[in-house]
Short mmCIF file of C-alpha atoms in Angstrom, two decimals:
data_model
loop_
_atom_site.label_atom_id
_atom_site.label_comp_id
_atom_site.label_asym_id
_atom_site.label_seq_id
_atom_site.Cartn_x
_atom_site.Cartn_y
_atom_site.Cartn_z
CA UNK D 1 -78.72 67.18 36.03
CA UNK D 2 -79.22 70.61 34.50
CA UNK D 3 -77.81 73.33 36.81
CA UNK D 4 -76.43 75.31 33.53
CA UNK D 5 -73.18 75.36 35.05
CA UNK D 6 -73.85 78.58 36.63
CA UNK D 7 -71.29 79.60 39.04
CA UNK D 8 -68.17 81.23 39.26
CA UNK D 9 -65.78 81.41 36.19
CA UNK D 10 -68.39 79.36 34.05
CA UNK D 11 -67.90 80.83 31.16
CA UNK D 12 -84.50 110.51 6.29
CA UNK D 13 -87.86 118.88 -2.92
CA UNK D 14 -91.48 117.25 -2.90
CA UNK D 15 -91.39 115.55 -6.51
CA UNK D 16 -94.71 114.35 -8.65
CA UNK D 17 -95.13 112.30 -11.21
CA UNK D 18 -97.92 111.02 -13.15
CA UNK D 19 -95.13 108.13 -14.33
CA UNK D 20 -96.08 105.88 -11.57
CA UNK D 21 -99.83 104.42 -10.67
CA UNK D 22 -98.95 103.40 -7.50
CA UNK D 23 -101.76 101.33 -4.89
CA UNK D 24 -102.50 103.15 -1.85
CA UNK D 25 -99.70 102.59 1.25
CA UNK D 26 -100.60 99.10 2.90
CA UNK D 27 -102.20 99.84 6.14
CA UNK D 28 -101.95 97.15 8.84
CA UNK D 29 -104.93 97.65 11.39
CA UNK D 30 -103.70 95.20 14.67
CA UNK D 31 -101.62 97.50 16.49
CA UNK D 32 -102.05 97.14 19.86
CA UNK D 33 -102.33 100.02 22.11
CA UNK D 34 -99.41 99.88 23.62
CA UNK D 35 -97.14 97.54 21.43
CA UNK D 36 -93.40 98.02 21.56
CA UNK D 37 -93.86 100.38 24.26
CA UNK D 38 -92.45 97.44 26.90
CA UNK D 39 -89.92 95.70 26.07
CA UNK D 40 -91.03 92.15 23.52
CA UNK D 41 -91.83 89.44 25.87
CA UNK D 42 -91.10 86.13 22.93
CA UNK D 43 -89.95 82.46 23.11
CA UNK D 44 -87.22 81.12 21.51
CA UNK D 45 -87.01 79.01 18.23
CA UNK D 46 -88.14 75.25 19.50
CA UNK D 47 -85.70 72.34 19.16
CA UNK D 48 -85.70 68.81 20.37
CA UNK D 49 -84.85 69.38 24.27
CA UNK D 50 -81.84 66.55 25.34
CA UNK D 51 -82.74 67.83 28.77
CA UNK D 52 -85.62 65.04 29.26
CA UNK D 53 -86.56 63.47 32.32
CA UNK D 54 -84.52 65.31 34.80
CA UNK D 55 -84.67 64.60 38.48
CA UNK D 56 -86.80 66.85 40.46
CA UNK D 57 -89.46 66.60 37.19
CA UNK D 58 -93.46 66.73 38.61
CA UNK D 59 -91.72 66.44 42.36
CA UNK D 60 -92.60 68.75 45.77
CA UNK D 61 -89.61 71.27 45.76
CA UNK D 62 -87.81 71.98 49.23
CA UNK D 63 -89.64 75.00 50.92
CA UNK D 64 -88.61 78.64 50.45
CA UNK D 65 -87.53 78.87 54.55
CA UNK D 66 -85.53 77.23 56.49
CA UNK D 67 -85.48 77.83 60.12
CA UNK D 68 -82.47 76.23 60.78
CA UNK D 69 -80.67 78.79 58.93
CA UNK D 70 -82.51 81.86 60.10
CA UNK D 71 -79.13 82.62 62.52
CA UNK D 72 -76.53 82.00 58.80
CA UNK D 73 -75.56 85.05 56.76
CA UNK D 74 -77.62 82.93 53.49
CA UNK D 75 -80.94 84.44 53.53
CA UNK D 76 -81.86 86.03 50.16
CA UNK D 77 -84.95 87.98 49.50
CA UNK D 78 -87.03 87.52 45.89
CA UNK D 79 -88.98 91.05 45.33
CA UNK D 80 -91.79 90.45 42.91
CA UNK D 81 -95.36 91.41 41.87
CA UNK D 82 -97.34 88.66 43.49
CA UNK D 83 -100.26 90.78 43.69
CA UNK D 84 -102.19 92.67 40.91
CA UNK D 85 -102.34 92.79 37.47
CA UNK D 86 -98.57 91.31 37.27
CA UNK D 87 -99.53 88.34 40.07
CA UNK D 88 -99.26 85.68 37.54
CA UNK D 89 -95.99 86.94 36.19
CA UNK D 90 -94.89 87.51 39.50
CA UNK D 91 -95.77 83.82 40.81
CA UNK D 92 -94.35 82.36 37.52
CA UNK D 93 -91.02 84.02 38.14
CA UNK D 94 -91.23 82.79 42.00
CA UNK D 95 -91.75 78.94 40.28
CA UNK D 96 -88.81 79.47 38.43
CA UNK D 97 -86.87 80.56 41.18
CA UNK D 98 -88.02 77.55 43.14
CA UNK D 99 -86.39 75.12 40.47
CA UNK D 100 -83.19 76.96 41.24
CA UNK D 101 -83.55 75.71 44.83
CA UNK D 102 -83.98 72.55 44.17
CA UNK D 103 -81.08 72.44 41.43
CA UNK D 104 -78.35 74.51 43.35
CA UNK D 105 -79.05 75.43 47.04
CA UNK D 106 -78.06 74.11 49.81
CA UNK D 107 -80.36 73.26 53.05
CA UNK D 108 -79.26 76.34 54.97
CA UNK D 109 -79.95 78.44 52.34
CA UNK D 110 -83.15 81.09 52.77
CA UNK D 111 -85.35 82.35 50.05
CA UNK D 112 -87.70 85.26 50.70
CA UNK D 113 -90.34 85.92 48.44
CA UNK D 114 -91.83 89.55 49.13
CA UNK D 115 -94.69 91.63 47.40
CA UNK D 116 -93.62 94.68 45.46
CA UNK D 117 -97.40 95.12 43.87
CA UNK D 118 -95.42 96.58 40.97
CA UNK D 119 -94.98 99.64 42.38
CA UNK D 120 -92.21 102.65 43.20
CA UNK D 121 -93.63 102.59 46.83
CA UNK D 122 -93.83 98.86 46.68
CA UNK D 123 -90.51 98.70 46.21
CA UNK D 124 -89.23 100.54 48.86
CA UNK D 125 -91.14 99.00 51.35
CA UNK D 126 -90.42 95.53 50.01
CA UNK D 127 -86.88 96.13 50.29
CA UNK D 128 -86.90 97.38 53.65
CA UNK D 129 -88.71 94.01 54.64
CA UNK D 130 -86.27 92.28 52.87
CA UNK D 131 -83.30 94.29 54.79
CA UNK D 132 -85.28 93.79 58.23
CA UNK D 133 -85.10 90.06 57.47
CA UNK D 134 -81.54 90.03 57.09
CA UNK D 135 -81.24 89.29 53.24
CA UNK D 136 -77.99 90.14 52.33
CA UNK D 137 -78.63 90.26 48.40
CA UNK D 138 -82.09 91.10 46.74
CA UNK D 139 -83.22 89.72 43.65
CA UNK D 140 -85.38 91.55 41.79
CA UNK D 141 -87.81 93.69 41.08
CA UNK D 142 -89.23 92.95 37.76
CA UNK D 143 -90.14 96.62 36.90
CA UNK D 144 -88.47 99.80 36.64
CA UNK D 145 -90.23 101.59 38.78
CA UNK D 146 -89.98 98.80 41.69
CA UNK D 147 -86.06 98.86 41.01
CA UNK D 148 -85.94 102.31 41.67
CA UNK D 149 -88.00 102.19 44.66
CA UNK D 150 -86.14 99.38 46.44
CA UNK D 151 -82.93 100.33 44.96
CA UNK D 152 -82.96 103.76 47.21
CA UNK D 153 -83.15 101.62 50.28
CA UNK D 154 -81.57 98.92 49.49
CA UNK D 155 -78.27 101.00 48.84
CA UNK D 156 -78.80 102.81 52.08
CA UNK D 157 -77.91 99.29 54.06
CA UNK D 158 -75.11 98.25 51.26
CA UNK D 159 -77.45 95.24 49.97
CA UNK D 160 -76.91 94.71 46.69
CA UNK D 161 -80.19 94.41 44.18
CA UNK D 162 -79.77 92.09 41.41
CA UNK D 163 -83.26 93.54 39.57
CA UNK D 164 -84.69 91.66 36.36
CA UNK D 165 -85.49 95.09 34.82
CA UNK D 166 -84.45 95.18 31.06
CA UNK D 167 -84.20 99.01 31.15
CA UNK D 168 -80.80 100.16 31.60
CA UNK D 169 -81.54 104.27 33.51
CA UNK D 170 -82.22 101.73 36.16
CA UNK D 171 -78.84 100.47 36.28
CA UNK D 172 -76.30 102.22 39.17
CA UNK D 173 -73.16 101.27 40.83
CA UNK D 174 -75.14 98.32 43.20
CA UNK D 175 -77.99 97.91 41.45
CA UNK D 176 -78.06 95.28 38.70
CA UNK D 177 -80.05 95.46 35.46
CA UNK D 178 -80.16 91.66 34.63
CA UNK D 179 -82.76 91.80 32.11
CA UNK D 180 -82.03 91.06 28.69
CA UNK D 181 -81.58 94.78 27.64
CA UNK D 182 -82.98 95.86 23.82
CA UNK D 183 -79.46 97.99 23.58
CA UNK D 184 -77.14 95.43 23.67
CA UNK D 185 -79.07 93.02 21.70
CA UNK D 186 -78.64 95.70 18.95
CA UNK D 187 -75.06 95.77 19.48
CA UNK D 188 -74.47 92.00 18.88
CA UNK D 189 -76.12 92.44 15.63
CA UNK D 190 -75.24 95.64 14.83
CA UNK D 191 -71.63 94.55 15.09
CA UNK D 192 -72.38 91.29 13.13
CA UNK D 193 -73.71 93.50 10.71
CA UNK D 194 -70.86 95.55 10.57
CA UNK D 195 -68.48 92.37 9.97
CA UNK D 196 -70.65 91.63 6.74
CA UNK D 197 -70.13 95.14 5.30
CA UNK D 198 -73.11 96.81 6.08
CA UNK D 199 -71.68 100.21 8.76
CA UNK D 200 -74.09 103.22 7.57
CA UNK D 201 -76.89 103.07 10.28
CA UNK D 202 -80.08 104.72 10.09
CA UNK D 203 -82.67 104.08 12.70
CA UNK D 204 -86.81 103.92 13.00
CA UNK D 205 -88.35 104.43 16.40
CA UNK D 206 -91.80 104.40 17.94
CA UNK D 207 -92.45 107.55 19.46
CA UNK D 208 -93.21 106.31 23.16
CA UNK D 209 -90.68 105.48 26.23
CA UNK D 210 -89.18 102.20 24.41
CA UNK D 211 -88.12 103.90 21.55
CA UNK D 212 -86.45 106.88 23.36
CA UNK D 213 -85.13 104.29 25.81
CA UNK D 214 -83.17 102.98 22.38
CA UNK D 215 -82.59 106.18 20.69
CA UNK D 216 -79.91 107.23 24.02
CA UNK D 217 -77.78 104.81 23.12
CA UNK D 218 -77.67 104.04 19.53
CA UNK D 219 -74.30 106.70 18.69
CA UNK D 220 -72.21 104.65 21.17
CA UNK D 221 -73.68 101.49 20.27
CA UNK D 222 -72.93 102.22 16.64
CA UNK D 223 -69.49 104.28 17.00
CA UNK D 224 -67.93 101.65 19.71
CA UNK D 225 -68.71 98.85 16.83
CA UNK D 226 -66.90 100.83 13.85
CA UNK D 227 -69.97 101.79 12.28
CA UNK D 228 -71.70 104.98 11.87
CA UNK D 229 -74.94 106.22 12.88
CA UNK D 230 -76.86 108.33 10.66
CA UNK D 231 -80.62 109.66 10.93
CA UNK D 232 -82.97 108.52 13.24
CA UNK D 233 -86.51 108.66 12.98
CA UNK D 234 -89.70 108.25 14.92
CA UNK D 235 -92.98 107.61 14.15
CA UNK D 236 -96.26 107.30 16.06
CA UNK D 237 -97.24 103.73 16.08
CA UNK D 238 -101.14 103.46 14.41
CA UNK D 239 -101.16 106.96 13.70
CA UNK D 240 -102.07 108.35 9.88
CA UNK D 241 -98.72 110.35 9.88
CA UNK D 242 -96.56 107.39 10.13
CA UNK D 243 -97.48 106.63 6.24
CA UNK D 244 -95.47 110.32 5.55
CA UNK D 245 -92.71 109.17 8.62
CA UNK D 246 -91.80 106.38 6.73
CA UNK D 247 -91.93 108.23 3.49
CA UNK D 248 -89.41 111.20 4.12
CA UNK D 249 -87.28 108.24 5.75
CA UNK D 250 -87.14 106.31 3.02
CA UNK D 251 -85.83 109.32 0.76
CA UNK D 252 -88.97 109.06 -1.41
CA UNK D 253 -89.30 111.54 -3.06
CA UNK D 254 -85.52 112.28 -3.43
CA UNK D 255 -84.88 109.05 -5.49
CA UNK D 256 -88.13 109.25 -7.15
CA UNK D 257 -86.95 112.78 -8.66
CA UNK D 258 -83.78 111.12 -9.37
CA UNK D 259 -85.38 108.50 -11.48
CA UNK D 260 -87.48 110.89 -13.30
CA UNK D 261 -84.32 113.27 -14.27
CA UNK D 262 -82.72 110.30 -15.45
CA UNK D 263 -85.82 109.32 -18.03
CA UNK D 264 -85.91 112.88 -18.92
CA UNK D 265 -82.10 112.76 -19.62
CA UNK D 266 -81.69 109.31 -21.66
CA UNK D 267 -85.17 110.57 -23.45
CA UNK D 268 -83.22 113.60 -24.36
CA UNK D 269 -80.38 111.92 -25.91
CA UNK D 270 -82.22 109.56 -28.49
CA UNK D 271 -79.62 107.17 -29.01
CA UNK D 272 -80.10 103.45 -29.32
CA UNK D 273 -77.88 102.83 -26.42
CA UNK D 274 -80.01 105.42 -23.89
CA UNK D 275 -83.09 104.06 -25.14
CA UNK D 276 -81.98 100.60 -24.03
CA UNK D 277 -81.34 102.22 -20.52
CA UNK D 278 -84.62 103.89 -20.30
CA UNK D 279 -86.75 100.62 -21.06
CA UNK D 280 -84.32 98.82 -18.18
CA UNK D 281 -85.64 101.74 -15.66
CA UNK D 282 -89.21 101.16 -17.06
CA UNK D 283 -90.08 99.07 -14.39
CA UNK D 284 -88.53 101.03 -11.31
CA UNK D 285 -90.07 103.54 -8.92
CA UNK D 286 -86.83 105.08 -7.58
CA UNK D 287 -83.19 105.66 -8.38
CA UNK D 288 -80.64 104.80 -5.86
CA UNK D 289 -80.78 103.57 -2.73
CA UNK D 290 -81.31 105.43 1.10
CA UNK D 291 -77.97 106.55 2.92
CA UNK D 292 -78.12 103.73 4.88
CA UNK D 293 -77.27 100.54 4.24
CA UNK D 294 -78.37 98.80 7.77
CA UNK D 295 -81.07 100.01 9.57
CA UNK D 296 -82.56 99.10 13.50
CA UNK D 297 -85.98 98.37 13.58
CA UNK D 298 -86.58 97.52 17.32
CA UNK D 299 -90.93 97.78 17.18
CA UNK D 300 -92.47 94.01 17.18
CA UNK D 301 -96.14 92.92 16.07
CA UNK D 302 -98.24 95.10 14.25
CA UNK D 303 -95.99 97.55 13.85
CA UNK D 304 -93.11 95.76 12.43
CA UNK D 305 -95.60 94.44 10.12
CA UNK D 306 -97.07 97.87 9.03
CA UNK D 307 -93.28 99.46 9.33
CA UNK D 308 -91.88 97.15 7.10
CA UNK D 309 -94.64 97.00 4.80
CA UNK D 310 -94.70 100.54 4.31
CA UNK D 311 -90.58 100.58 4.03
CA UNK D 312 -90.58 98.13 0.69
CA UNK D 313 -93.54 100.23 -0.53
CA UNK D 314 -91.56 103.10 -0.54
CA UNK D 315 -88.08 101.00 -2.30
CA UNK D 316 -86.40 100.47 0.99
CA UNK D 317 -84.97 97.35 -0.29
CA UNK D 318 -84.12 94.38 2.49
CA UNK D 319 -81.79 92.54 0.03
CA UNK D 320 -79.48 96.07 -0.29
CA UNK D 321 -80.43 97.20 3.22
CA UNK D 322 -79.60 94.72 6.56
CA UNK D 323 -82.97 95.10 8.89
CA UNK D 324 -81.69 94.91 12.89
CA UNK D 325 -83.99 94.35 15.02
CA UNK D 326 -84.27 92.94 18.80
CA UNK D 327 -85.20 89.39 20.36
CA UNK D 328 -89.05 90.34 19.80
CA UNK D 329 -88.85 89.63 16.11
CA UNK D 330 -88.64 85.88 17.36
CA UNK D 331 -92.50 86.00 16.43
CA UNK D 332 -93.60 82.92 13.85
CA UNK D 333 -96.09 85.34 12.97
CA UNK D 334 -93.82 87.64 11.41
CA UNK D 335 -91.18 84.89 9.88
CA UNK D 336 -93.73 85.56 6.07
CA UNK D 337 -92.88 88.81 5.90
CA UNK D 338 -91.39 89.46 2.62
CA UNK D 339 -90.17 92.59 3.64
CA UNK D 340 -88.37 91.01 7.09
CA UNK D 341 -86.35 87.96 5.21
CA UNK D 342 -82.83 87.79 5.84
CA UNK D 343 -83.50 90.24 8.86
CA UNK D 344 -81.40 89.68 11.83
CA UNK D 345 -81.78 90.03 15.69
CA UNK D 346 -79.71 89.16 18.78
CA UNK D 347 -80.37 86.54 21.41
CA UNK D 348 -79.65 83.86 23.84
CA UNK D 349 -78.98 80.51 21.74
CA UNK D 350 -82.40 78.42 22.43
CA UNK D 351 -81.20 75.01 24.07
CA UNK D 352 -80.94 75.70 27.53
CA UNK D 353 -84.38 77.45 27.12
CA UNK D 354 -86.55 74.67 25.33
CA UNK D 355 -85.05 72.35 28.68
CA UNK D 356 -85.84 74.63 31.34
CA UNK D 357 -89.35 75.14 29.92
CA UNK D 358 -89.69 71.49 29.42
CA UNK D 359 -88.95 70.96 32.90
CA UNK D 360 -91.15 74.21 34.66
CA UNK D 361 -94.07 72.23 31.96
CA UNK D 362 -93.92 69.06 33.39
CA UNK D 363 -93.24 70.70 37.20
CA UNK D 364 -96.47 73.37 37.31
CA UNK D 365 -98.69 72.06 34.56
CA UNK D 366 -98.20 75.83 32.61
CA UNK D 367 -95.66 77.40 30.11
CA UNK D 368 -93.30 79.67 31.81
CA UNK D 369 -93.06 83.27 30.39
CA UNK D 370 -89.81 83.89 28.90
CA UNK D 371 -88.83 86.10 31.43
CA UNK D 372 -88.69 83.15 33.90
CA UNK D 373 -85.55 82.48 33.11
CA UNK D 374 -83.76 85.43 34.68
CA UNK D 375 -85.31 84.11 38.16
CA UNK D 376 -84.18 80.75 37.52
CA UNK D 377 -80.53 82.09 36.78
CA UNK D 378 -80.17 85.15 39.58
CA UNK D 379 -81.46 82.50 42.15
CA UNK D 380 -79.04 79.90 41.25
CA UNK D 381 -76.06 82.66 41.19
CA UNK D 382 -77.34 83.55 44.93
CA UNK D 383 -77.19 80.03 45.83
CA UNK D 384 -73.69 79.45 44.49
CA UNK D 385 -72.72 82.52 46.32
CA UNK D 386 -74.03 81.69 49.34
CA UNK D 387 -71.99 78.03 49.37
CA UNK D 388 -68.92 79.62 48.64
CA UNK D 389 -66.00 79.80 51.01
CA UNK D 390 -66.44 83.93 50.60
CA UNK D 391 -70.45 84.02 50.74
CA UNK D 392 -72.53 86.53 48.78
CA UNK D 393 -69.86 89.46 48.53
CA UNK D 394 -69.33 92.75 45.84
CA UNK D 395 -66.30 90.59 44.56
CA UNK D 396 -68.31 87.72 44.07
CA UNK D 397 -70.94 88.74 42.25
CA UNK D 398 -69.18 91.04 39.76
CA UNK D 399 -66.55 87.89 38.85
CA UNK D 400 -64.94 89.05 35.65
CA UNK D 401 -65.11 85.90 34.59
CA UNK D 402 -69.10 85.66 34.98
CA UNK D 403 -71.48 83.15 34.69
CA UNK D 404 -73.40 80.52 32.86
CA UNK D 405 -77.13 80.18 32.81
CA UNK D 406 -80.25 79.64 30.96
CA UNK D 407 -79.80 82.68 28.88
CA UNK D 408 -76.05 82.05 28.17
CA UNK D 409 -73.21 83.64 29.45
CA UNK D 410 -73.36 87.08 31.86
CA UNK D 411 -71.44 89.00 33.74
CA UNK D 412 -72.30 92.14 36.02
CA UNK D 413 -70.13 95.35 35.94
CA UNK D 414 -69.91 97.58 38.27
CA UNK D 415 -71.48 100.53 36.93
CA UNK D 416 -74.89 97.86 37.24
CA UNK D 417 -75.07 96.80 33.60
CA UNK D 418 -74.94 93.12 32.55
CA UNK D 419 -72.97 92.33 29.93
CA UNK D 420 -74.55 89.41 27.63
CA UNK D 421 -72.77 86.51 25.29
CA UNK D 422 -75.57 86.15 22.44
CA UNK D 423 -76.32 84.65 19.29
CA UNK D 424 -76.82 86.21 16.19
CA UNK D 425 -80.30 85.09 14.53
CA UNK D 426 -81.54 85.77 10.81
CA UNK D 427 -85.35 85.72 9.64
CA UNK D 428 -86.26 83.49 6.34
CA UNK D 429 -89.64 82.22 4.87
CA UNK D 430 -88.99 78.98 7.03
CA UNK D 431 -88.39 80.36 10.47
CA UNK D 432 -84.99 81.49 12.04
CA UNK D 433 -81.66 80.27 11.58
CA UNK D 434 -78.87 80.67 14.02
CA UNK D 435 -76.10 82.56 11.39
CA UNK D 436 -73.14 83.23 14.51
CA UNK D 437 -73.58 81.36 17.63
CA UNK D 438 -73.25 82.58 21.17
CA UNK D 439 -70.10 82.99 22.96
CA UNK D 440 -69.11 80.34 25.69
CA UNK D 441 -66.93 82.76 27.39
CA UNK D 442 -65.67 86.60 27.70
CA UNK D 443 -62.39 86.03 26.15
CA UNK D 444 -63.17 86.00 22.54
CA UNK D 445 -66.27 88.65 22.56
CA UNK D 446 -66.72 91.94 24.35
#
């Protein structure tokens, strides 16, 4: 019986040179309109799933109300975009939370499913329904915007919100950000990178919300690691200056002047031994390399490709520099990438996803977005709650021990962050590799 033991105390001078006949910057033309701009929606690396066969497989699950308990303090209310564009999302998420029923509630507990239409006014007035109903804990919304909008009544009646946002200006005292935030995935492997040596940062953003989102944080991130954070760049994903972006980041022209001195000086000298030197540097573009010796890459798709691409053309060199990047890079598409082996990114070890989407498979006949996991887990933790001697309470939910679910260990503070045990995951030609594992509790991480 998989109920992932969630529940309390689970566990950048301009420089010629006709030296170098160089092919034109590779240009990758699939970037999406609006790639990297939300946060990557990816799936995990596959393994064999020992979670087979598990009762309540291709079965009716129990029904969201329960009249019998409409008088109990249990009833919990599940804000999501049923409607709209996001409807399928939205209904997915509500599947996943319906598994969590069936796994971990009891018969007197009450599930409320309510439309947000993935909106700021959608989410106010969902909440209020919720609060009308007597939820005593929301979960959800799914977007920003929604969080914000149900948050502000929500904290007007003292109901906690339990959102599956990933974007942390959404998090407040009350108001959970349970989503499986880009910033500290950067930490985990920023501080991984740290322990291998690698602690001058440098950092490449798209110029669009996601990338300022990440930008906010990166000095703390960096500085409360040991490391230190040096420039950070942004470029405009597709657009013809992000060629000359990448360039001036890379120190181009810097260590191509340097290289070109250093000819001009061994060519100077004549003797046997500098002569030897300059035919070694025959075959090199650059001198030196970049300021940085780790550097956080957070786009995904198309632009990694064309960021990365453009970063080796211009001697940014991935076996002298460690690439960061965030649980989007889980792409198969981008695993051939000569410029993206031996890159690492954070996130949640893959077992406990390949048998929950196993399971939702065999239950609704579709493949659950990734994100259906966060439903699955914040409707469990309700449930748990709810059976408790204490109920669903401020105390309970922000257990300093936290919680195990699909996604690994959590816990929520009370500033409304969630704090995330994950693993530590490293690109080569063959796929991904786990190279640290996950944490199985807070004591020996954080």
């Amino acid at each position: 019986m998989l109920v992932l033991s969630l529940g309390l105390g689970a566990c950048s001078s301009n420089l010629t040179s006709t030296d170098s006949q160089r092919e034109p910057a590779p240009v990758v033309t699939n970037n999406g309109p609006d790639t990297a701009t939300r946060a990557p929606n990816q799936g995990l690396i596959g393994e064999p799933s020992p979670f087979d066969g598990m009762p309540g497989d291709g079965q009716v699950l129990s029904g969201l109300y329960n009249d019998e308990a409409a008088t109990t303090d249990k009833r919990v209310a599940l804000l999501l975009p049923l409607s709209g564009p996001h409807g399928d999302l939205g209904r997915a998420m509500r599947h996943a939370a319906e598994l969590a029923l069936f796994d971990a509630a009891a018969d007197d507990f009450v599930l409320m499913p309510i439309d947000t239409e993935a909106s700021y006014d959608g989410g106010r007035l969902a909440a209020q329904k919720a609060i009308n109903a007597g939820a005593k804990l929301i979960l959800g919304p799914l977007f920003s915007d929604s969080v914000r909008g149900a948050g502000e009544i929500a904290k007007q009646a003292n109901v906690p919100v339990l959102s599956f946002s990933n974007n942390i200006r959404a998090a407040e005292p009350g108001v959970w950000v349970n989503g499986l935030s880009p910033e500290d995935q950067i930490k985990r492997a920023a501080a991984y990178s740290i322990s291998q040596g690698k602690y001058r940062f440098a950092a490449l953003l798209p110029q669009n919300e996601y990338g300022r989102q990440i930008s906010a944080s990166l000095d703390q991130i960096i500085t409360s690691a040991g490391g230190t954070m040096g420039q950070v760049a942004f470029y405009q994903p597709g657009s013809d200056a992000m060629e000359q972006t990448v360039k001036n980041f890379a120190q181009y022209d810097q260590r191509h002047g340097a290289l070109l001195a250093r000819k001009r000086e061994l060519g100077a000298a004549g003797d046997s031994a500098s002569q030897r030197a300059l035919q070694r540097l025959g075959g090199l573009d650059t001198l030196g390399d970049p300021n940085f010796n780790a550097l956080i890459l957070p786009a995904t798709g198309g632009d990694l490709r064309q960021v990365s691409a453009l970063l080796a053309y211009y001697d940014v060199d991935p076996a002298n520099v460690q690439y960061i990047g965030t649980f989007g890079w889980n792409d198969s598409s981008l695993f051939a990438e000569p410029a993206l082996n031996g890159g690492i990114f954070a996130a949640p070890e893959p077992g406990n996803w390949n048998a929950f989407s196993s399971r939702y498979r065999k239950t609704f006949g579709v493949e659950p977005p990734r994100i259906a996991s966060l439903s699955y887990d914040s409707t469990a933790l309700a449930a748990v709650l709810a059976g408790s001697d204490s109920g669903i309470t401020m105390a309970g939910l922000t257990n300093v021990t936290g919680f195990s679910g699909i996604d690994g260990v959590f816990r929520l503070n009370a500033d409304g962050r969630t704090q995330r045990g994950y693993a530590v995951m490293q690109i080569s030609r063959s796929g991904v590799k786990m190279i640290s594992p996950a944490p199985a509790s807070f004591d020996a991480v954080f």
